[in-house]
Short mmCIF file of C-alpha atoms and ligand atoms in Angstrom, two decimals:
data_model
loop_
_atom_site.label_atom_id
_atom_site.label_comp_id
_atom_site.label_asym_id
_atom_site.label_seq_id
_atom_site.Cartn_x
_atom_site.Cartn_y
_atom_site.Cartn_z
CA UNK A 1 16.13 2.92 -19.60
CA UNK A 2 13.10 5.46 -20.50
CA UNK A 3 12.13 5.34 -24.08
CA UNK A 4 11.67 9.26 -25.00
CA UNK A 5 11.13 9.33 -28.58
CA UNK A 6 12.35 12.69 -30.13
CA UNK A 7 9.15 14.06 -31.51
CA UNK A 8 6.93 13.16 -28.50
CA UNK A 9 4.51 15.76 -27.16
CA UNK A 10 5.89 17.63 -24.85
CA UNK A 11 8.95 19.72 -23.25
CA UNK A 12 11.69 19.06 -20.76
CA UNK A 13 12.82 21.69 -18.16
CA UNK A 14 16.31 21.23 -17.19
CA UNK A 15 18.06 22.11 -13.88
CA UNK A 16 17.99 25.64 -14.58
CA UNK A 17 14.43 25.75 -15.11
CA UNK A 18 14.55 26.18 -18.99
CA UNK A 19 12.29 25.30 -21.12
CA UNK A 20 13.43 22.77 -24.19
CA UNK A 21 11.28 23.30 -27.43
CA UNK A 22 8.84 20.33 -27.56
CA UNK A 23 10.50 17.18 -29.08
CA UNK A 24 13.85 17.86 -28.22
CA UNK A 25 14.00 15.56 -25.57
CA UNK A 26 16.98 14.06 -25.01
CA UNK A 27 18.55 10.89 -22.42
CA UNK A 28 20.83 13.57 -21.16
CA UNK A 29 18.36 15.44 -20.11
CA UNK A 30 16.54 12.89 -18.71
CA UNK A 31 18.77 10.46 -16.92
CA UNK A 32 18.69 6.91 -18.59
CA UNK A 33 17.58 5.00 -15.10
CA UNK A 34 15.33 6.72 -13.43
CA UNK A 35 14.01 5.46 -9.89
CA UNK A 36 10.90 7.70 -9.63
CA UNK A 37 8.54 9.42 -12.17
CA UNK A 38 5.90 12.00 -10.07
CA UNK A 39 2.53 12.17 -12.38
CA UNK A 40 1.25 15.29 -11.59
CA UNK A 41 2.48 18.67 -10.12
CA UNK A 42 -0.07 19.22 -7.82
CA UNK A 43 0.67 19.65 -3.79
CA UNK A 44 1.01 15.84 -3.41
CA UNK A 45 3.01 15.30 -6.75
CA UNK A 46 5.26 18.23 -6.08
CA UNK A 47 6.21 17.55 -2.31
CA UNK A 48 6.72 13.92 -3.26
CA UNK A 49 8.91 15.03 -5.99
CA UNK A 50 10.96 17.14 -4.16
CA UNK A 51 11.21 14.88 -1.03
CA UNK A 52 12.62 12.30 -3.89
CA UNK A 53 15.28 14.06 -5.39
CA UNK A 54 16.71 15.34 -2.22
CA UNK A 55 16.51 12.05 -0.70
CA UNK A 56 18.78 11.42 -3.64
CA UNK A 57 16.54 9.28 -5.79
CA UNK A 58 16.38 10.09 -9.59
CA UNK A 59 13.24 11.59 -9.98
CA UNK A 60 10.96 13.52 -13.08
CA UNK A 61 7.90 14.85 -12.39
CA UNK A 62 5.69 14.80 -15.12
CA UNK A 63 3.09 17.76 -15.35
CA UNK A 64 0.87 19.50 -17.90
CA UNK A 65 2.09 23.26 -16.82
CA UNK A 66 4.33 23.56 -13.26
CA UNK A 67 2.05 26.54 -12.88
CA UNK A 68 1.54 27.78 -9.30
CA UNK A 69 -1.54 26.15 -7.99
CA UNK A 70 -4.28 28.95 -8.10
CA UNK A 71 -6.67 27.50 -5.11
CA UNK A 72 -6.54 29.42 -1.75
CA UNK A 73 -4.94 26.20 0.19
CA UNK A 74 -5.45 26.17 4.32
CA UNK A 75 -4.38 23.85 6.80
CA UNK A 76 -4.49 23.65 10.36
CA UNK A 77 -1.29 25.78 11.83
CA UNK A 78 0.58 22.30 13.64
CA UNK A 79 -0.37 20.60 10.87
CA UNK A 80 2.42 22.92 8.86
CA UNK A 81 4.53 23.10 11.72
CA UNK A 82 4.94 19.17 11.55
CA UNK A 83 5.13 18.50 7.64
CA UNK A 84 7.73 21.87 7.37
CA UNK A 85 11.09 20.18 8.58
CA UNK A 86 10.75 17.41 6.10
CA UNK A 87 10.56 19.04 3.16
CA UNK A 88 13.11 21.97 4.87
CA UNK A 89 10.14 24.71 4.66
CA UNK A 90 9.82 27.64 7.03
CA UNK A 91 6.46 27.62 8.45
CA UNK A 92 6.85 31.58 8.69
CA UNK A 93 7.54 31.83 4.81
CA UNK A 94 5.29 29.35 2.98
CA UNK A 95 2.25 30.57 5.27
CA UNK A 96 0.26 33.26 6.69
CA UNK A 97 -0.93 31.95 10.32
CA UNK A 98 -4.37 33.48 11.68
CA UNK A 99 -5.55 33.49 15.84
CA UNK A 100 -8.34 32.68 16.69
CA UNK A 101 -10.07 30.73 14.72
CA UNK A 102 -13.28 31.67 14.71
CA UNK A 103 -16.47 28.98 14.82
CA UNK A 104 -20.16 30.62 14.32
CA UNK A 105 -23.11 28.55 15.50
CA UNK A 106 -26.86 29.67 15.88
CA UNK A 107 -26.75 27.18 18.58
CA UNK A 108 -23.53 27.79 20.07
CA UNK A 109 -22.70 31.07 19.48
CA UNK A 110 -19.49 31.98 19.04
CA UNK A 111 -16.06 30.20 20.11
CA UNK A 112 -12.76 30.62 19.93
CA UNK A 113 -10.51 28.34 18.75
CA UNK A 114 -6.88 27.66 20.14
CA UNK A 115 -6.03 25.66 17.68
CA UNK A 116 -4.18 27.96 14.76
CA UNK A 117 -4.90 27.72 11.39
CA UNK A 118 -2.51 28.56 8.01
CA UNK A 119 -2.85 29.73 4.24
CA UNK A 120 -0.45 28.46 2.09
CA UNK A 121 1.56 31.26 0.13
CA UNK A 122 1.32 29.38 -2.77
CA UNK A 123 3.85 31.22 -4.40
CA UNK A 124 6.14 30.59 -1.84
CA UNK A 125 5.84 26.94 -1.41
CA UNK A 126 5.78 26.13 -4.77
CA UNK A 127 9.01 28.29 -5.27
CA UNK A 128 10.54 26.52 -2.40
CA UNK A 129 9.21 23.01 -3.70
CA UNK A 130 10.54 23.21 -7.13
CA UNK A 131 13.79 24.51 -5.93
CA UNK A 132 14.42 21.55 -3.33
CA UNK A 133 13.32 19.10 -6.85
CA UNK A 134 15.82 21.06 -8.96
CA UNK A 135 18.70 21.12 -6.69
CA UNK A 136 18.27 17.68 -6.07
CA UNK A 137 18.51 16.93 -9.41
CA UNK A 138 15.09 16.45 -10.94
CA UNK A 139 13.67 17.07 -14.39
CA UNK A 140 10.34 18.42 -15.31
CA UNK A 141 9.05 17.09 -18.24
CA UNK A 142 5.96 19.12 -19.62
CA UNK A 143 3.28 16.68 -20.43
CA UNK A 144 0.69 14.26 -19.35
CA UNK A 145 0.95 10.09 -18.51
CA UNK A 146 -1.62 8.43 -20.07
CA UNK A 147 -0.90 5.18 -18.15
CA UNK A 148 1.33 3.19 -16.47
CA UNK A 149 2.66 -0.30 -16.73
CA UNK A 150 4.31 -2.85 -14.85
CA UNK A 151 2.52 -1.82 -11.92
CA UNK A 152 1.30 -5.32 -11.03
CA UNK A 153 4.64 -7.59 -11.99
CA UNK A 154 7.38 -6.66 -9.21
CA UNK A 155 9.52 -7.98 -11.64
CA UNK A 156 12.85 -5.98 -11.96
CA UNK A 157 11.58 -4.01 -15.49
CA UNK A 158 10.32 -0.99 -13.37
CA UNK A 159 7.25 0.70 -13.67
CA UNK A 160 6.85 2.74 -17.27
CA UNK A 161 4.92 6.00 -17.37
CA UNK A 162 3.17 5.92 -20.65
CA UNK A 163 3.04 10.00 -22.00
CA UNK A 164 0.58 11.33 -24.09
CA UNK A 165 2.03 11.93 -27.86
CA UNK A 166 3.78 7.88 -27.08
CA UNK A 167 6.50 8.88 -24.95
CA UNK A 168 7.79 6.59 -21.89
CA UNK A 169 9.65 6.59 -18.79
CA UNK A 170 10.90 4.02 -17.21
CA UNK A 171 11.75 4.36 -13.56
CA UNK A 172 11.64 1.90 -10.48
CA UNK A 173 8.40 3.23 -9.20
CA UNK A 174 5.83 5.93 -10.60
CA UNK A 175 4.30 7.82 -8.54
CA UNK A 176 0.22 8.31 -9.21
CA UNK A 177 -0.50 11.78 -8.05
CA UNK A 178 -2.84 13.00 -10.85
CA UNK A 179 -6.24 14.52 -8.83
CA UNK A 180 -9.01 12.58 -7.30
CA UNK A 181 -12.19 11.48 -9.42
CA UNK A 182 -15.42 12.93 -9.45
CA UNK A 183 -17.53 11.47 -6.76
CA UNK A 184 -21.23 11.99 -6.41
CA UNK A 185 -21.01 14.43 -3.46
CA UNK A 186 -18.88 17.62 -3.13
CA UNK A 187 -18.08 20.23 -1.44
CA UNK A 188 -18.70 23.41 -3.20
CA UNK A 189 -17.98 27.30 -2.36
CA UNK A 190 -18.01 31.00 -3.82
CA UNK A 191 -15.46 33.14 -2.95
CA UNK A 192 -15.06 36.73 -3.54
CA UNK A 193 -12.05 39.34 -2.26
CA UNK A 194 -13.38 42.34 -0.62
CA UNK A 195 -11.76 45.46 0.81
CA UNK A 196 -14.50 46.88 3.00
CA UNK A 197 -14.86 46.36 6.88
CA UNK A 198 -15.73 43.34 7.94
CA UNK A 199 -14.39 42.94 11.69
CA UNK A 200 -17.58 41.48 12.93
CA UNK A 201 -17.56 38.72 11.05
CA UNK A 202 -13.47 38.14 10.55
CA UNK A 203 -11.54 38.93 13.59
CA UNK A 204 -8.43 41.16 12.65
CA UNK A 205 -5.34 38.48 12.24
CA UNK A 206 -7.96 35.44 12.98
CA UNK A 207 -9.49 32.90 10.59
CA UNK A 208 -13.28 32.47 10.23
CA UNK A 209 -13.79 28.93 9.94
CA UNK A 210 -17.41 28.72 9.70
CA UNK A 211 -20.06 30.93 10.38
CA UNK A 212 -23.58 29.54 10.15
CA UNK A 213 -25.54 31.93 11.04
CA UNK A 214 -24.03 34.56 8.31
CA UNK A 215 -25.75 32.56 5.29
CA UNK A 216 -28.73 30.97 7.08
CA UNK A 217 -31.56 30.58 5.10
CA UNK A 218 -33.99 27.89 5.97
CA UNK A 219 -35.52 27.53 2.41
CA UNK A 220 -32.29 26.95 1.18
CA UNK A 221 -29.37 23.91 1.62
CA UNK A 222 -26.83 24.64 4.78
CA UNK A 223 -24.28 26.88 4.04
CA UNK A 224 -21.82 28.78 6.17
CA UNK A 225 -19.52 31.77 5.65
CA UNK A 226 -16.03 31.72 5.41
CA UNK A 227 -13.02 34.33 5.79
CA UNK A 228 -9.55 34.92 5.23
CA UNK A 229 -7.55 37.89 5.89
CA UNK A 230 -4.79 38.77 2.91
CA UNK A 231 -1.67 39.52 2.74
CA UNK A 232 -2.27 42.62 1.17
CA UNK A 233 -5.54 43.62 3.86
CA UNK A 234 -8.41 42.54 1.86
CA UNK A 235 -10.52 39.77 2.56
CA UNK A 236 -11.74 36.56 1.40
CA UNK A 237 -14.87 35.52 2.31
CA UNK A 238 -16.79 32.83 0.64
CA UNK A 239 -20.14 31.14 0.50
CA UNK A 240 -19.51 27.19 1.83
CA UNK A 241 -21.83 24.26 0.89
CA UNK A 242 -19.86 21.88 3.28
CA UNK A 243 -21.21 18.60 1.19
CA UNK A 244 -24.06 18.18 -0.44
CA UNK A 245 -25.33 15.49 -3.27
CA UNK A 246 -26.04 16.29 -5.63
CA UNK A 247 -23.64 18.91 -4.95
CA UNK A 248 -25.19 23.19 -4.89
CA UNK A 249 -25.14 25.03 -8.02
CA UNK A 250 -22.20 27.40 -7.61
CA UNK A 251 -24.55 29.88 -9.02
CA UNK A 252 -26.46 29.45 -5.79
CA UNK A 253 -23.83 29.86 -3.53
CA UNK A 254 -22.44 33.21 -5.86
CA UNK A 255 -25.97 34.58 -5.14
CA UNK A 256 -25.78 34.09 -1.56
CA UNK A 257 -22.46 35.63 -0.80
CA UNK A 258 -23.40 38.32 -3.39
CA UNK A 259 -26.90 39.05 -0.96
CA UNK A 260 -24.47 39.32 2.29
CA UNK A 261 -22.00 41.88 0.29
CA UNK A 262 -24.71 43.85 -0.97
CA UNK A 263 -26.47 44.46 2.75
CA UNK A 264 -23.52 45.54 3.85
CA UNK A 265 -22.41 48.11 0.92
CA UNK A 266 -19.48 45.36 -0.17
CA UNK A 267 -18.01 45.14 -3.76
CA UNK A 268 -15.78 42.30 -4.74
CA UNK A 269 -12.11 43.36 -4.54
CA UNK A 270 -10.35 40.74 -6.78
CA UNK A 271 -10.28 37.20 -8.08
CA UNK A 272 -13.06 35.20 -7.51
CA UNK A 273 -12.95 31.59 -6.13
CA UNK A 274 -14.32 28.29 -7.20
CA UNK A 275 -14.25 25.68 -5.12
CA UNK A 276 -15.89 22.05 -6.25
CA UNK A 277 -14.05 19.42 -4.33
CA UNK A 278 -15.06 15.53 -4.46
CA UNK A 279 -15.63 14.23 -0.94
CA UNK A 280 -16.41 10.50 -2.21
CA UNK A 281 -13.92 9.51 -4.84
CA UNK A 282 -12.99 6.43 -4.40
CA UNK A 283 -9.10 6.06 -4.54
CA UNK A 284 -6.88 4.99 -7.38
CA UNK A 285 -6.64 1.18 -6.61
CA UNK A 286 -3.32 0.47 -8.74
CA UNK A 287 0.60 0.74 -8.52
CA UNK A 288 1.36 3.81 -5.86
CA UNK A 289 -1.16 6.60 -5.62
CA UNK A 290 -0.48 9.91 -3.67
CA UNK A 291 -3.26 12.79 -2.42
CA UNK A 292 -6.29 13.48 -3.95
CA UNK A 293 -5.84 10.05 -6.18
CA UNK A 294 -5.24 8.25 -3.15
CA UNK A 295 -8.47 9.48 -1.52
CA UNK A 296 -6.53 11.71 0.73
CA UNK A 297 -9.17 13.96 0.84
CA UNK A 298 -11.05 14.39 3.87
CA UNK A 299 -14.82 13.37 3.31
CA UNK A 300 -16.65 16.25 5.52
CA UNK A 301 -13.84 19.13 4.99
CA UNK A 302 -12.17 18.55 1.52
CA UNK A 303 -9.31 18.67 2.71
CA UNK A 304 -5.96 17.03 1.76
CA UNK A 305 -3.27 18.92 1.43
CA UNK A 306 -1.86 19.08 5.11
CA UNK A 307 -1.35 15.17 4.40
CA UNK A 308 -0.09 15.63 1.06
CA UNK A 309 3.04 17.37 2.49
CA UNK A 310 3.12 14.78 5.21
CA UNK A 311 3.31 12.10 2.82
CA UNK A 312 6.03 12.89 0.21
CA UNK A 313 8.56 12.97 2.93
CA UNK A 314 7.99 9.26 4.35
CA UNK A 315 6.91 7.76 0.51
CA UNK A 316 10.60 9.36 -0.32
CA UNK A 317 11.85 7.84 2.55
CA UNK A 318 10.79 4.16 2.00
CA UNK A 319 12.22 4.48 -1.69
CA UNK A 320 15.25 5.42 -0.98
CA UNK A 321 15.51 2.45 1.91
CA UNK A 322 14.90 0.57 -0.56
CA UNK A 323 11.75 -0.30 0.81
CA UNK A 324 7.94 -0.32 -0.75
CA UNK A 325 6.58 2.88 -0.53
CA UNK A 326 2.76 1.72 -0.07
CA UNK A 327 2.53 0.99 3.52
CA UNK A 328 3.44 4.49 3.96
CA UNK A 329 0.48 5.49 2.02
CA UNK A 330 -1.71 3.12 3.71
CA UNK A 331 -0.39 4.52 6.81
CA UNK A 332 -1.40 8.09 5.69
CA UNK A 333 -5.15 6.60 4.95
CA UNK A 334 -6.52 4.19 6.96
CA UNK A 335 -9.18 1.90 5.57
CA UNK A 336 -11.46 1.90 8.29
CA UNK A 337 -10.68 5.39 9.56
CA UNK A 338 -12.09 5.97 5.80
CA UNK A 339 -15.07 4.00 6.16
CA UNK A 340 -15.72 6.06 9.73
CA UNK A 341 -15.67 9.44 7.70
CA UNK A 342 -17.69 8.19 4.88
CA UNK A 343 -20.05 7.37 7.25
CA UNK A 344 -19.72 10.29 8.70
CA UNK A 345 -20.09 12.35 5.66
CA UNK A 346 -23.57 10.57 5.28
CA UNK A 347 -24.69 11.33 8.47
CA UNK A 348 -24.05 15.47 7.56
CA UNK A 349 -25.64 15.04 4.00
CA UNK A 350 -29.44 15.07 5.02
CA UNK A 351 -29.50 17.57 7.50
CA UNK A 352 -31.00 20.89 7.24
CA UNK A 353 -29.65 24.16 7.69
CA UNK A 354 -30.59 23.74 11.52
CA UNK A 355 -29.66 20.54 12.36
CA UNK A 356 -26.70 21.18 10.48
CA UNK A 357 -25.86 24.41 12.95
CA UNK A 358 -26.63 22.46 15.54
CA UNK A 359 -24.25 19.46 14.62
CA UNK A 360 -20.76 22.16 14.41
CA UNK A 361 -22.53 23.43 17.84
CA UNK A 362 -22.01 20.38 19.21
CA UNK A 363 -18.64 18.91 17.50
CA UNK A 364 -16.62 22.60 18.50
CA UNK A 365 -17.24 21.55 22.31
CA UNK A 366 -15.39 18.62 22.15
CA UNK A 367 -11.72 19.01 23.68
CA UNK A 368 -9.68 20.30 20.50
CA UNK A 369 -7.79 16.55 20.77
CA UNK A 370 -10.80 14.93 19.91
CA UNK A 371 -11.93 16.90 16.87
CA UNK A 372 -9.09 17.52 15.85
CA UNK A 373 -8.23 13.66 15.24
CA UNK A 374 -11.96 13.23 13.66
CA UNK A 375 -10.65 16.23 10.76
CA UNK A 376 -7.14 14.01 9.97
CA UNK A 377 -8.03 10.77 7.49
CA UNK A 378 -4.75 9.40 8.81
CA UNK A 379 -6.39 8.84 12.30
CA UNK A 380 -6.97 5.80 13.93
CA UNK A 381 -10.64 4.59 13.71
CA UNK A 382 -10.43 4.67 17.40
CA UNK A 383 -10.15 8.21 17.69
CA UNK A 384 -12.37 8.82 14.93
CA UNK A 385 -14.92 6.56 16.71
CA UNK A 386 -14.64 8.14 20.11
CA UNK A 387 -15.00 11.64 18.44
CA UNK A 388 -18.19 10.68 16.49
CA UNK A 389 -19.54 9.12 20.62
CA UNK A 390 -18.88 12.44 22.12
CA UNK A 391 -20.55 14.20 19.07
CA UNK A 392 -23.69 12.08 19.25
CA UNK A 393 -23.24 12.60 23.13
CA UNK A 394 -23.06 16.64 22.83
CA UNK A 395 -26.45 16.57 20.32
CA UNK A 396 -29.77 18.04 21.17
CA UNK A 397 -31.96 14.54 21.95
CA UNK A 398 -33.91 15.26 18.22
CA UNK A 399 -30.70 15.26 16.23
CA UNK A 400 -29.82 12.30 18.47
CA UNK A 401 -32.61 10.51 16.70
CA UNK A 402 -32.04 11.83 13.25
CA UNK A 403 -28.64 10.39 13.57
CA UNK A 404 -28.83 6.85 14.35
CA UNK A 405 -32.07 6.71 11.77
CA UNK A 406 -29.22 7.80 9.12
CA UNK A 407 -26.33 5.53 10.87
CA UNK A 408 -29.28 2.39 10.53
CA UNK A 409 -29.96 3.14 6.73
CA UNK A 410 -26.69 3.98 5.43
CA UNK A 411 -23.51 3.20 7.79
CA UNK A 412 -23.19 -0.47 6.89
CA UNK A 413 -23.10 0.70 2.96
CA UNK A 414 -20.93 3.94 4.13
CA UNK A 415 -18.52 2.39 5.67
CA UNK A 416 -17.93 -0.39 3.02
CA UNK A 417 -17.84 1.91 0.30
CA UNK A 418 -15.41 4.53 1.67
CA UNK A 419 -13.31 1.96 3.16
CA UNK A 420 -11.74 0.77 0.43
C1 FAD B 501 -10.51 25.87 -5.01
C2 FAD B 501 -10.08 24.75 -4.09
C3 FAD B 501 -9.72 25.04 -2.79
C4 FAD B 501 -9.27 24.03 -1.94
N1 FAD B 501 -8.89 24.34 -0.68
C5 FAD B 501 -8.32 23.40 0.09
C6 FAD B 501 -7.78 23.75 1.37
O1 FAD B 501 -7.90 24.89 1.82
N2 FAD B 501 -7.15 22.78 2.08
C7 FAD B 501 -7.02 21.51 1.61
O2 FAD B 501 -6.39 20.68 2.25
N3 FAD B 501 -7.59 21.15 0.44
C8 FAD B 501 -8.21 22.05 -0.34
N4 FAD B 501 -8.75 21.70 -1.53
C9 FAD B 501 -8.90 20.28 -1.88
C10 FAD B 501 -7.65 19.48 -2.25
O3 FAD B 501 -6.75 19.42 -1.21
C11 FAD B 501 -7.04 19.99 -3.51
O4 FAD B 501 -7.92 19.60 -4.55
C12 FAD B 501 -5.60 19.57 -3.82
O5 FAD B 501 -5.22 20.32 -4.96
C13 FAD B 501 -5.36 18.10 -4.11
O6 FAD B 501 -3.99 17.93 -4.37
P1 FAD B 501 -3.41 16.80 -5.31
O7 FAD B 501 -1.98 17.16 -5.55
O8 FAD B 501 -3.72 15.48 -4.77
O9 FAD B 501 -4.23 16.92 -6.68
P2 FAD B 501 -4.33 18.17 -7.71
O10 FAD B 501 -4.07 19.45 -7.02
O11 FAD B 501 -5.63 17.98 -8.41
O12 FAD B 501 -3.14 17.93 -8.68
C14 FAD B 501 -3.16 16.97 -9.69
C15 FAD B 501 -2.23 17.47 -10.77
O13 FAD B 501 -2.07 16.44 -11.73
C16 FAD B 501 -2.11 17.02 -13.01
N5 FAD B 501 -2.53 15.98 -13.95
C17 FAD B 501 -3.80 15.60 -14.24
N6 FAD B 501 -3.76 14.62 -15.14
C18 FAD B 501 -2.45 14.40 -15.43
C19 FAD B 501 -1.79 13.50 -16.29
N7 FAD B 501 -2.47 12.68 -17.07
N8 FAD B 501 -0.44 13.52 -16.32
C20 FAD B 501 0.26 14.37 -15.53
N9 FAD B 501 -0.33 15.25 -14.69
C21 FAD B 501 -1.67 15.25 -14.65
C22 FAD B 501 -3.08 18.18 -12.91
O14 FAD B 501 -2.82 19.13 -13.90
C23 FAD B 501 -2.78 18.69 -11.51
O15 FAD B 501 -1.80 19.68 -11.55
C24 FAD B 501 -9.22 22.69 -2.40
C25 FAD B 501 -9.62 22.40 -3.72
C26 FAD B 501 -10.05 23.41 -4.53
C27 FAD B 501 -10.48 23.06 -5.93
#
């Protein structure tokens, strides 16, 4: 039975979206036995909590603001095509798809990727999220959970969300899906809109994944260039630091892209973007923990949405089995598939702006199978192992060196540490 004191923080929306003034909560708004509270509205929170309520659970998502997420979120093309029927998305709709996808290498040149990549329309997919949670029933409830309790007892009291302003719901599970932490290395990136011609660097209808050569600058730490066409025919383009500890200044990166506009006559077009994504957080260790918390994120690309969207779907699943959600979790991030990237991720973080070409050079001529399992945390340390051989295979005999000198100093601490 949730506890919702009337005068706690906070505002309930109800099926039809509305907002109640704050304090006017009330049990019939908010069923009295609840089997799932989301924490958090992000893309994890959010695709759990609709995957819950249509699986028929009774589910509240708690959330500050279910604002439309403002990051420019990409994922690889099959990646959407196999988390879409799930949560009953159309690809078509909640995406823009680009061919090719473009890879830039001093080293390698340029290749062309088969593999198709996707940019959420986060307007659409948060639309189509929030309707699936509302039409199955859920509640919003505007505010924040400070804690939760009962995590550790599996005793038949549920799990209790704690809310800011003293607030509580009680449901049989709660669902941890409030961000990662901050780690000590990140991935960082500037991003401005622009509307002038940039062809040669963005292929019309394709995706520019990285381009090292656009940014090089040897006095400076490794970053590469990336670009999105619009909807609307501008593009983005943004200054990458891939990972980096302490991470770049995003000052740095903002003066970069702002040299490569500049040379080439280009004004920024529209909003900026910030990126500053933690590549080493280590997860959220209690009760049931989704995306970013989890330490979904990918350690060398930052990303985690693609199995975010994967994972509401089987953790709603499990629940309404009757079953514990966790192993699906676990499933979603392997321990030692984590330890593999962290090492990974340590192996990338010394390198210089050449070895660091060099590196993407060599990891884009591995069959598209084989990278493509080393860029999914939910891979199995076998295929992340045999893509990280071939990699090491495919490097120039120097970087060959560098990289078992790192592997010898930090892997046995890497792995450890990320595989938790
Ligand atoms: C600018 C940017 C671009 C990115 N681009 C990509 C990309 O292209 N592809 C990709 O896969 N990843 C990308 N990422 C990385 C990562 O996937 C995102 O950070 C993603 O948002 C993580 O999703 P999440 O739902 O786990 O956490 P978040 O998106 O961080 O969501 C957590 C939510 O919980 C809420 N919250 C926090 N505290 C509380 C509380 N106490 N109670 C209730 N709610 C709370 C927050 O308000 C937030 O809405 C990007 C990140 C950034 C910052």
């Amino acid at each position: 039975m949730p506890v919702v004191p009337s005068g706690a923080a906070g505002t309930v929306a109800s099926r039809a979206g509305c907002a109640r003034p704050r304090g006017v909560w009330s049990a019939a708004v908010v069923p009295a036995s609840l089997d799932v509270v989301v924490a958090g509205a992000g893309p994890a929170g959010l695709s759990a909590a609709a995957a819950c309520a249509a699986a028929g659970l009774r589910t509240a998502l708690v959330a500050p603001s279910p604002r439309v997420w403002p990051a420019t979120y990409c994922l690889w093309a099959d990646e959407l095509a196999a988390a879409a029927p799930a949560l009953d998305l159309d690809p078509a709709a909640v995406a823009a798809t680009y061919a090719p996808t473009v890879v830039r290498t001093a080293a390698g040149g340029e290749r062309w990727l088969d593999r198709g990549y996707a940019r959420l329309r986060n307007g659409v997919l948060h639309a189509a999220l929030l309707e699936r949670f509302t039409a199955g029933g859920g509640e919003l409830v505007t505010g924040r959970v400070n804690g939760v309790r009962g995590q550790d007892g599996g005793g038949d009291g549920g799990e209790v969300a704690v809310l800011a302003g003293g607030g509580e719901l009680t449901a049989r599970v709660v669902l941890d899906a409030r961000g990662g932490g901050p780690g000590t290395a990140q991935q960082r990136a500037w991003g401005e809109v622009v509307a002038g011609p940039v062809e040669d660097l963005v292929p019309p209808g394709g995706a520019l994944l990285m381009d090292w050569a656009a940014l090089a600058d040897p006095a400076a730490p490794p970053a590469f260039l990336y670009g999105l066409p619009l909807d609307d025919g501008t593009v983005l383009l943004e200054a990458t630091s891939l990972a980096a500890r302490p991470p770049v200044p995003l000052d740095d990166l903002r003066a970069r892209l702002g040299a490569l506009l500049a040379a080439r006559g280009l004004r920024p077009a529209g909003e900026t973007e910030r990126v500053a994504i933690p590549l080493d957080a280590p997860p959220r260790r209690r009760g049931t923990v989704l995306g970013a918390a989890a330490g979904l994120v990918h350690p060398a690309t930052g990303y985690s949405v693609a199995s975010s969207l994967r994972l509401g779907p089987r953790v709603a699943a499990a629940l309404a089995a009757g079953r514990d959600p966790r192993p699906a979790v676990r499933a979603a991030r392997r321990r030692t598939t984590a330890g593999l990237l962290g090492l990974g991720l340590e192996v990338l973080l010394p390198l210089d702006t050449a070895a660091t070409d060099a590196f993407f050079a060599a990891f884009f001529t591995l069959p598209e199978r084989a990278w493509a399992a080393y860029l999914d945390v939910g891979s199995s340390p076998a295929a992340v192992a045999a893509a990280m051989a071939r990699t090491f295979a495919a490097l120039p005999a120097a970087q060959r060196a560098h990289l078992l000198r790192t592997v010898l100093r930090v892997g046995g601490r890497a792995v450890t540490r990320r595989g938790r």
